[in-house]
Coordinates of C-alpha atoms and ligand atoms in Angstrom, one line a residue:
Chain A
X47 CA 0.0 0.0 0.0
X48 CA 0.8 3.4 -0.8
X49 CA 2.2 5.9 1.8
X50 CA 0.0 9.0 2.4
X51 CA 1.7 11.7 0.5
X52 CA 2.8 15.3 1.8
X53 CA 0.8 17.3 0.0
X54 CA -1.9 14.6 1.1
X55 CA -1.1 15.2 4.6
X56 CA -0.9 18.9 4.5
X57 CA -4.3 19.3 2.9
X58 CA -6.0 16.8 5.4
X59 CA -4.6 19.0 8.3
X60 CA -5.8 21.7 5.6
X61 CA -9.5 20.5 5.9
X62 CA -9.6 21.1 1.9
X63 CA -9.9 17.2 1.1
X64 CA -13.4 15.7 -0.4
X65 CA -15.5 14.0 2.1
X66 CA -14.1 10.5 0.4
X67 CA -10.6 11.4 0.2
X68 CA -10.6 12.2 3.9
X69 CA -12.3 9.0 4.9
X70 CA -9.7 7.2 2.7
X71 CA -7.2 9.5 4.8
X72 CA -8.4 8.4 8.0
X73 CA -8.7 4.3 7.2
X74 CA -5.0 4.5 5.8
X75 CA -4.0 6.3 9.1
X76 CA -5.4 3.6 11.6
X77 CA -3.4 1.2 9.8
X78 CA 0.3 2.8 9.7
X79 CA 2.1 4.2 12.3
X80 CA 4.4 5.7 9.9
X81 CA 2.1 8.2 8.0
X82 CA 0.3 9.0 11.6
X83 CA 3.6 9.8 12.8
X84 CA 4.0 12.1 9.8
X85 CA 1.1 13.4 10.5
X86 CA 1.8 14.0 14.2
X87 CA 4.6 16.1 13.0
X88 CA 3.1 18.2 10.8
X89 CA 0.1 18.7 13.3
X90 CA 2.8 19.6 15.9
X91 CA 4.0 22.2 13.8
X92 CA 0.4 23.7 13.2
X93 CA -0.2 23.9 17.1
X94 CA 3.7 25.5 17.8
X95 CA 2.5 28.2 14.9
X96 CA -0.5 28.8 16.3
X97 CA 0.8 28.9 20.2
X98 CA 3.1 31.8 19.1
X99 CA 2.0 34.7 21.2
X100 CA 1.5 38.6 20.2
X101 CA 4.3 41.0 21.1
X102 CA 3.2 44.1 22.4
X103 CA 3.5 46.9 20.4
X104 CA 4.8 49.4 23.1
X105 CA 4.1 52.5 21.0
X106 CA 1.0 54.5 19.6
X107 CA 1.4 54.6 15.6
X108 CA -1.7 56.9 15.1
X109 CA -0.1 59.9 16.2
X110 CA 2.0 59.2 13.5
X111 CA -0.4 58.3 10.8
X112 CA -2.4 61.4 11.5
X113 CA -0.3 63.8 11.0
X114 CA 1.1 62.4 8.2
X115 CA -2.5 62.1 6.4
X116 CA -2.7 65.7 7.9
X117 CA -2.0 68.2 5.3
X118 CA 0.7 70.6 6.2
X119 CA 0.4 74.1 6.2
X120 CA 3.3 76.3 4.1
X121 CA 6.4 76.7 5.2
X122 CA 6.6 80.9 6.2
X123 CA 8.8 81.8 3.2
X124 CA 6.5 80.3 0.8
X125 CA 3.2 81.7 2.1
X126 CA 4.7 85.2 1.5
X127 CA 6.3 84.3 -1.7
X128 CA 2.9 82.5 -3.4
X129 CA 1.3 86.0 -1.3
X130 CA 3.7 88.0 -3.8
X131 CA 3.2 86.0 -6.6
X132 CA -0.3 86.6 -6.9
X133 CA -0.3 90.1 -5.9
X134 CA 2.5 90.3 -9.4
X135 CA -0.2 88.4 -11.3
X136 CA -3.2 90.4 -10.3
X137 CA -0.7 93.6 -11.6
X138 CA -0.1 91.9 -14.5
X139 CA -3.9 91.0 -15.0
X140 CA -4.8 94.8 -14.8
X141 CA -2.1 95.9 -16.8
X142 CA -3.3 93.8 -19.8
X143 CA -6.7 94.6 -19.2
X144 CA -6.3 98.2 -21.7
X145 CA -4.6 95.8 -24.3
X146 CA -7.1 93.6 -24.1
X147 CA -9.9 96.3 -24.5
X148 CA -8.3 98.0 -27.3
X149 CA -7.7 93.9 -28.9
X150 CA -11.3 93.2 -28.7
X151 CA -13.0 96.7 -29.8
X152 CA -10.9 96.8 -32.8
X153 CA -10.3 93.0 -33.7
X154 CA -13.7 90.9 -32.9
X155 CA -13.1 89.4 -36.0
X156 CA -9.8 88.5 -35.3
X157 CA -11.4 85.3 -33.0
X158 CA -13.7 84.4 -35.1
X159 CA -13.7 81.1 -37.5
X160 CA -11.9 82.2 -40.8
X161 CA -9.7 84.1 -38.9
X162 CA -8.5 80.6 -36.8
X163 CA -8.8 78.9 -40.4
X164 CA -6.1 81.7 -41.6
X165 CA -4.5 80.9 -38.6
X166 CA -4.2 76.9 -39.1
X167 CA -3.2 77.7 -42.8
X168 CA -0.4 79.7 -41.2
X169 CA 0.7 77.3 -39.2
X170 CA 0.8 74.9 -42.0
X171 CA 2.9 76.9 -43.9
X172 CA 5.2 77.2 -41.1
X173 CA 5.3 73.6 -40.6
X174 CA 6.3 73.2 -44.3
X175 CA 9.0 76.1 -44.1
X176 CA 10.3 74.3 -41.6
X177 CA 10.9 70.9 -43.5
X178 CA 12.4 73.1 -46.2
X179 CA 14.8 74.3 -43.9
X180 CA 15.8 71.4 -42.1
X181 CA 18.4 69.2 -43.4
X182 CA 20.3 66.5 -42.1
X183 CA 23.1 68.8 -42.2
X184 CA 22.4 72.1 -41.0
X185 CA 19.8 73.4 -38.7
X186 CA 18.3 77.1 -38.8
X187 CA 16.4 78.5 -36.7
X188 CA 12.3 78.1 -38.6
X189 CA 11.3 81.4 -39.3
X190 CA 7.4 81.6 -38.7
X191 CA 5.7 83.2 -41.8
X192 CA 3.5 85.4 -39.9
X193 CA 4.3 88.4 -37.2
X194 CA 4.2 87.9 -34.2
X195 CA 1.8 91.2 -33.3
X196 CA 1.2 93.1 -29.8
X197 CA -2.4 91.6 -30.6
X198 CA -0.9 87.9 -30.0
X199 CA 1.5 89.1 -27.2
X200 CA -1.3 90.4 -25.2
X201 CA -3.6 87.4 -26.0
X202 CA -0.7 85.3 -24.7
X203 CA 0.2 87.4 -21.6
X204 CA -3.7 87.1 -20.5
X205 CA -4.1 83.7 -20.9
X206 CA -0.7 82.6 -19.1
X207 CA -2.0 84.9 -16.1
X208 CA -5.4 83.5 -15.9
X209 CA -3.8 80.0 -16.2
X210 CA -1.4 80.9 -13.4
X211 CA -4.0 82.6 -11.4
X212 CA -6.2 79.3 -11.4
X213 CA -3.1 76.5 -11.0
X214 CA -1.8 78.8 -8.0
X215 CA -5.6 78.6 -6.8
X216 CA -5.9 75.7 -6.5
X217 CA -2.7 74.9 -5.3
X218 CA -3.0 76.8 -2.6
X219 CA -6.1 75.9 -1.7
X220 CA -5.1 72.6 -1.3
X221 CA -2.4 73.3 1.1
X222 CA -4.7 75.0 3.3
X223 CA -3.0 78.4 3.1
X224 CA -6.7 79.7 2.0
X225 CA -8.3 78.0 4.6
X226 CA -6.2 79.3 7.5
Chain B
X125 CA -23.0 39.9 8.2
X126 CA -22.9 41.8 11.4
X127 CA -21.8 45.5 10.1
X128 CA -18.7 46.9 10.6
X129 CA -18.0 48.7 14.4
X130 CA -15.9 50.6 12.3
X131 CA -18.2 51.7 9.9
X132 CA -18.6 55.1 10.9
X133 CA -15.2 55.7 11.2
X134 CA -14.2 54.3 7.8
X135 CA -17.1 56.6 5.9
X136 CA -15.5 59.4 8.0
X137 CA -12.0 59.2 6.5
X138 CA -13.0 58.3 3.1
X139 CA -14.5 61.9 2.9
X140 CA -10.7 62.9 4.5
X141 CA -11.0 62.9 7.7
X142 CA -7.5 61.9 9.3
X143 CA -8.4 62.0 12.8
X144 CA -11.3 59.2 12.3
X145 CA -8.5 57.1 10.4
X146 CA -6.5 57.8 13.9
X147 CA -9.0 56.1 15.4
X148 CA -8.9 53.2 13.4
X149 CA -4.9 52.7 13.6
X150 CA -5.7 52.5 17.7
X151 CA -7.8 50.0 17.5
X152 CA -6.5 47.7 14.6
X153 CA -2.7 48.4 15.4
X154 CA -1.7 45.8 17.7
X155 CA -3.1 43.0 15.3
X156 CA -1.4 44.8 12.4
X157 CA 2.1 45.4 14.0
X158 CA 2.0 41.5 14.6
X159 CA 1.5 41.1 10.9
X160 CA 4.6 43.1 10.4
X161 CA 6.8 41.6 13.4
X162 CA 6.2 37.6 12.2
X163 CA 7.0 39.2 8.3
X164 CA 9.8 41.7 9.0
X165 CA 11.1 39.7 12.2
X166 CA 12.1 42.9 13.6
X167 CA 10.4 45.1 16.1
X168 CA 11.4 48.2 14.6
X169 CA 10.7 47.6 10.8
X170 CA 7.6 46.0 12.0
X171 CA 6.6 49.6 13.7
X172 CA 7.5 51.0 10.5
X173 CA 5.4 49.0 8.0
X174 CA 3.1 48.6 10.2
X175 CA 2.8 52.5 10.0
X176 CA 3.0 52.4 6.0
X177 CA 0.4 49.5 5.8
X178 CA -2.0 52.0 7.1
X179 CA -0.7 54.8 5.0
X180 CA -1.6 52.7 2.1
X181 CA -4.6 51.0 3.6
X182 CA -5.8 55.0 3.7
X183 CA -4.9 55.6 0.3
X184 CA -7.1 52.4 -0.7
X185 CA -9.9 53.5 1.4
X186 CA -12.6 54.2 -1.0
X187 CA -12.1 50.3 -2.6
X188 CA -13.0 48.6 0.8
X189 CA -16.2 47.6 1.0
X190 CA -17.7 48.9 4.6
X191 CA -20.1 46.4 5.2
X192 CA -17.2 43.8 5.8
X193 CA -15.0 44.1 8.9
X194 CA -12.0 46.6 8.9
X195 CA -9.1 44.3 10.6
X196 CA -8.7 41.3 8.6
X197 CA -8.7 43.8 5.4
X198 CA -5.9 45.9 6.9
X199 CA -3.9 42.4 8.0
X200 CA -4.3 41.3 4.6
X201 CA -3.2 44.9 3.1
X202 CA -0.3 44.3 6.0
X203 CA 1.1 41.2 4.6
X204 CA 1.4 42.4 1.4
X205 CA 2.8 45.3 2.2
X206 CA 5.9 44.0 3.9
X207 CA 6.4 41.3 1.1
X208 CA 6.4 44.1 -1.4
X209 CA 9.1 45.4 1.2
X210 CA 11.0 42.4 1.7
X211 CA 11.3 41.4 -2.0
X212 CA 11.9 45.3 -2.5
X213 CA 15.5 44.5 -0.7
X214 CA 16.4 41.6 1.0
X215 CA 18.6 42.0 3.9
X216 CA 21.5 40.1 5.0
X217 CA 20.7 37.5 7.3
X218 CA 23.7 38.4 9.7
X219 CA 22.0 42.1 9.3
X220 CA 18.5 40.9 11.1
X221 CA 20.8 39.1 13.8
X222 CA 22.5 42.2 14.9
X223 CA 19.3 43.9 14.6
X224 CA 17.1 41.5 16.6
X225 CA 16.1 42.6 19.8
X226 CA 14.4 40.8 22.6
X227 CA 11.1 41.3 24.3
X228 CA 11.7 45.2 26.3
X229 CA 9.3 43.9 29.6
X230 CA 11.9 40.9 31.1
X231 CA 9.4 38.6 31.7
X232 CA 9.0 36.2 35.6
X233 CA 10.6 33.1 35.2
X234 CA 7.1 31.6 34.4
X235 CA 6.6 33.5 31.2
X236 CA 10.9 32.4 30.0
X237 CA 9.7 29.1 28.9
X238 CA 6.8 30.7 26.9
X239 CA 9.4 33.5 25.6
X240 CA 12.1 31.6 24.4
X241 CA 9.8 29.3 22.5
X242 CA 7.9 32.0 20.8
X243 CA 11.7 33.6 19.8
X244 CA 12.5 29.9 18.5
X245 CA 9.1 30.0 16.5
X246 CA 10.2 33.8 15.6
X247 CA 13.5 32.8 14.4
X248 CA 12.5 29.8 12.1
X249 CA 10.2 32.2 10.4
X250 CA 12.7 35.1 9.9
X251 CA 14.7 32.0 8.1
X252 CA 11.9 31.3 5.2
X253 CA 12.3 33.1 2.3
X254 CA 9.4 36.0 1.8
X255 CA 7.3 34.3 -0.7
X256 CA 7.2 31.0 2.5
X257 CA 6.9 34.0 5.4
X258 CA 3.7 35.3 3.5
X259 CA 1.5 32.3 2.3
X260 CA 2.5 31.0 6.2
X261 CA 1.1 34.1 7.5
X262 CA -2.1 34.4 5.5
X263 CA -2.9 31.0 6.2
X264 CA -2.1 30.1 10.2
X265 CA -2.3 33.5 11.6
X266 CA -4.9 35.2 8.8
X267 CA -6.9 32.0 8.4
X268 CA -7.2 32.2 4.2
X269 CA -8.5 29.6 2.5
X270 CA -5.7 28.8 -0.7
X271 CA -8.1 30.4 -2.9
X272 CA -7.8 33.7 -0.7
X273 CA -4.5 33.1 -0.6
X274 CA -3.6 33.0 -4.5
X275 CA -5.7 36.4 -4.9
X276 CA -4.4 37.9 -2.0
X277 CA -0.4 37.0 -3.4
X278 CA -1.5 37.2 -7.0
X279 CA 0.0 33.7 -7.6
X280 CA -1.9 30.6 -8.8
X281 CA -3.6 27.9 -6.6
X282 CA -0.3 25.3 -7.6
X283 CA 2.3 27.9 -6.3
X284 CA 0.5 28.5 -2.7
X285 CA 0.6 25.1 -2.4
X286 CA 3.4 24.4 -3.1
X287 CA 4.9 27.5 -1.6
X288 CA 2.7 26.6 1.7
X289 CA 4.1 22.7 1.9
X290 CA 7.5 23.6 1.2
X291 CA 7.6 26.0 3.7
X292 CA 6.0 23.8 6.6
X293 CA 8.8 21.2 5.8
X294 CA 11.6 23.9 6.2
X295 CA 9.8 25.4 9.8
X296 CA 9.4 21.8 10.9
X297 CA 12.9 20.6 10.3
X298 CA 14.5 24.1 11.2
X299 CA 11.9 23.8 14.8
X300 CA 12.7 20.3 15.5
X301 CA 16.8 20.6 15.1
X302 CA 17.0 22.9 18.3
X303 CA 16.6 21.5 21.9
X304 CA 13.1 21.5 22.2
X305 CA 11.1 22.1 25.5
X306 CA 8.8 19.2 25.9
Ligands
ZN685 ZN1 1.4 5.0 5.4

């Protein structure tokens, strides 16, 4: 007869075997003192796992945890420096609001669709200029084939601002400088 | 299912409420530090992961499901943890011997027996290679079936077996060479 194998053993003490498998189990085991003492073993081992005891954990982790989860507030020198930057950025924001006045009572059209068709067109042409002009060999600066106007300046300048203006935002909101 | 006693405390850090998880970590981390000490075999790493296990147990917050008890998640999340940190970088075994560090309270002479044979069980452990550390954990201190186990670990049904069987023989034989107490 057959010796009870380990893996046998190990899912008997596992409780995973089939109601017939265990019964087989069980009749083999009454008959041989060498798989019972296997088995002894192995059920030793499951009780001197088992018997190990908890260590004490002799200090509090939470405080810890918390105020890492905790969102900092700023460091000094960077709650007067973000304070500066958007004081520069609401100066800036004014400043282009006369630009931007004159740019929209004089060039409405200038947003409107043929005028961003133009403006693709443009930029096709650029892309092609600058294929022309690159070689494997020498590289010059593209030249774009449009000016670069106040009108596109200004356009720029707003946008970067209100950008900023809304990143910084929210930055700061989420590092509680708002909030406190 | 009974529901979670935790519960409340769990919907109140999912909407970022740190002081609620605070409350949590008291009440879960003596089981959890466990987790850590019979994976890192250390007390000190075992403070520390036990301390990133429920960093990243907060991060995960929103995908447990509240209606099922909190501690046997975060001893699950635990285990992982410290295998990811113990396959991460594997130290040198004469490393964790310098390191190891014996129970602070000196125990009466009672409690010596039961301490040097929990630092015998301790030290077999500490000897298993991670993989054996975790799929022994999860299954005689976490009570996971080898399904649970091979979605816990990520591995297929064969490998905790085999992982689980293999690393029974090595505790047994590395248990049984040194004097033991009965
Ligand atoms: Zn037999």
């Amino acid at each position: 007869m057959n010796h009870l194998s380990d893996e046998i053993l190990n899912e008997y003490l596992d409780d995973v075997l089939p109601p017939d498998a265990r019964a087989e189990v069980e009749s083999h085991l009454r008959d041989c003192a060498d798989c019972e003492l296997s088995l002894d073993q192995l059920a030793d081992l499951f009780f001197e796992l088992s018997a190990l005891p908890d260590a004490e954990l002799t200090r509090d982790l939470s405080a810890d945890v918390v105020r890492t989860l905790t969102p900092q507030p700023l460091p000094r020198l960077l709650k007067w420096m973000a304070l500066l930057q958007v004081a520069a950025a609401l100066t800036a924001l004014v400043a282009s609001l006369p630009l931007l006045q004159t740019m929209f009572a004089m060039d409405v059209p200038a947003i409107t669709l043929p005028t961003l068709l133009d403006l693709t067109l443009r930029f096709e042409q650029a892309v092609v200029e600058m294929k022309t002009l690159f070689t494997p060999y020498q590289w010059q600066m593209p030249r774009l084939s449009f000016e670069v106007s106040s009108l596109y300046i200004t356009v720029a300048v707003f946008s970067v601002t209100l950008l900023w203006l809304v990143g910084n935002g929210l930055l700061l909101r989420k590092s509680n400088l708002i909030r406190s | 299912m009974e529901a979670s006693p935790d519960r409340d405390l769990i919907l109140r850090a999912r909407r970022g409420d740190p002081e609620a998880f605070g409350e949590l970590v008291r009440a879960h981390q003596a089981g959890v530090f466990n987790v850590c000490y019979r994976m890192m075999g250390e007390r000190r790493e075992a403070e520390d992961m036990a301390q990133e296990a429920f960093l990243r147990a907060y991060e995960r917050i929103h995908t447990f499901d509240v209606e099922r008890p909190f501690g046997p998640w975060m001893r699950r999340v635990a285990a992982n943890v410290c295998l990811n940190q113990l396959a991460a970088h594997k130290p040198e075994p004469a490393e964790l011997d310098e390191e190891r560090d014996a129970d602070p309270a000196p125990l009466p002479e009672s409690g010596r027996e039961v301490q040097e044979e929990a630092e015998r069980v301790r030290d077999a452990l500490r000897r298993l290679l991670p993989h054996y550390r975790a799929v022994i954990e999860l299954r005689h201190y976490q009570d996971l079936s080898y399904d649970e186990i091979a979605a816990e670990l990520k591995i297929p049904l064969s490998n905790v077996k085999s992982h689980l069987f293999r690393a029974r023989k090595i505790l047994a034989e590395s248990l049984s060479h040194e004097p033991s107490l009965r």
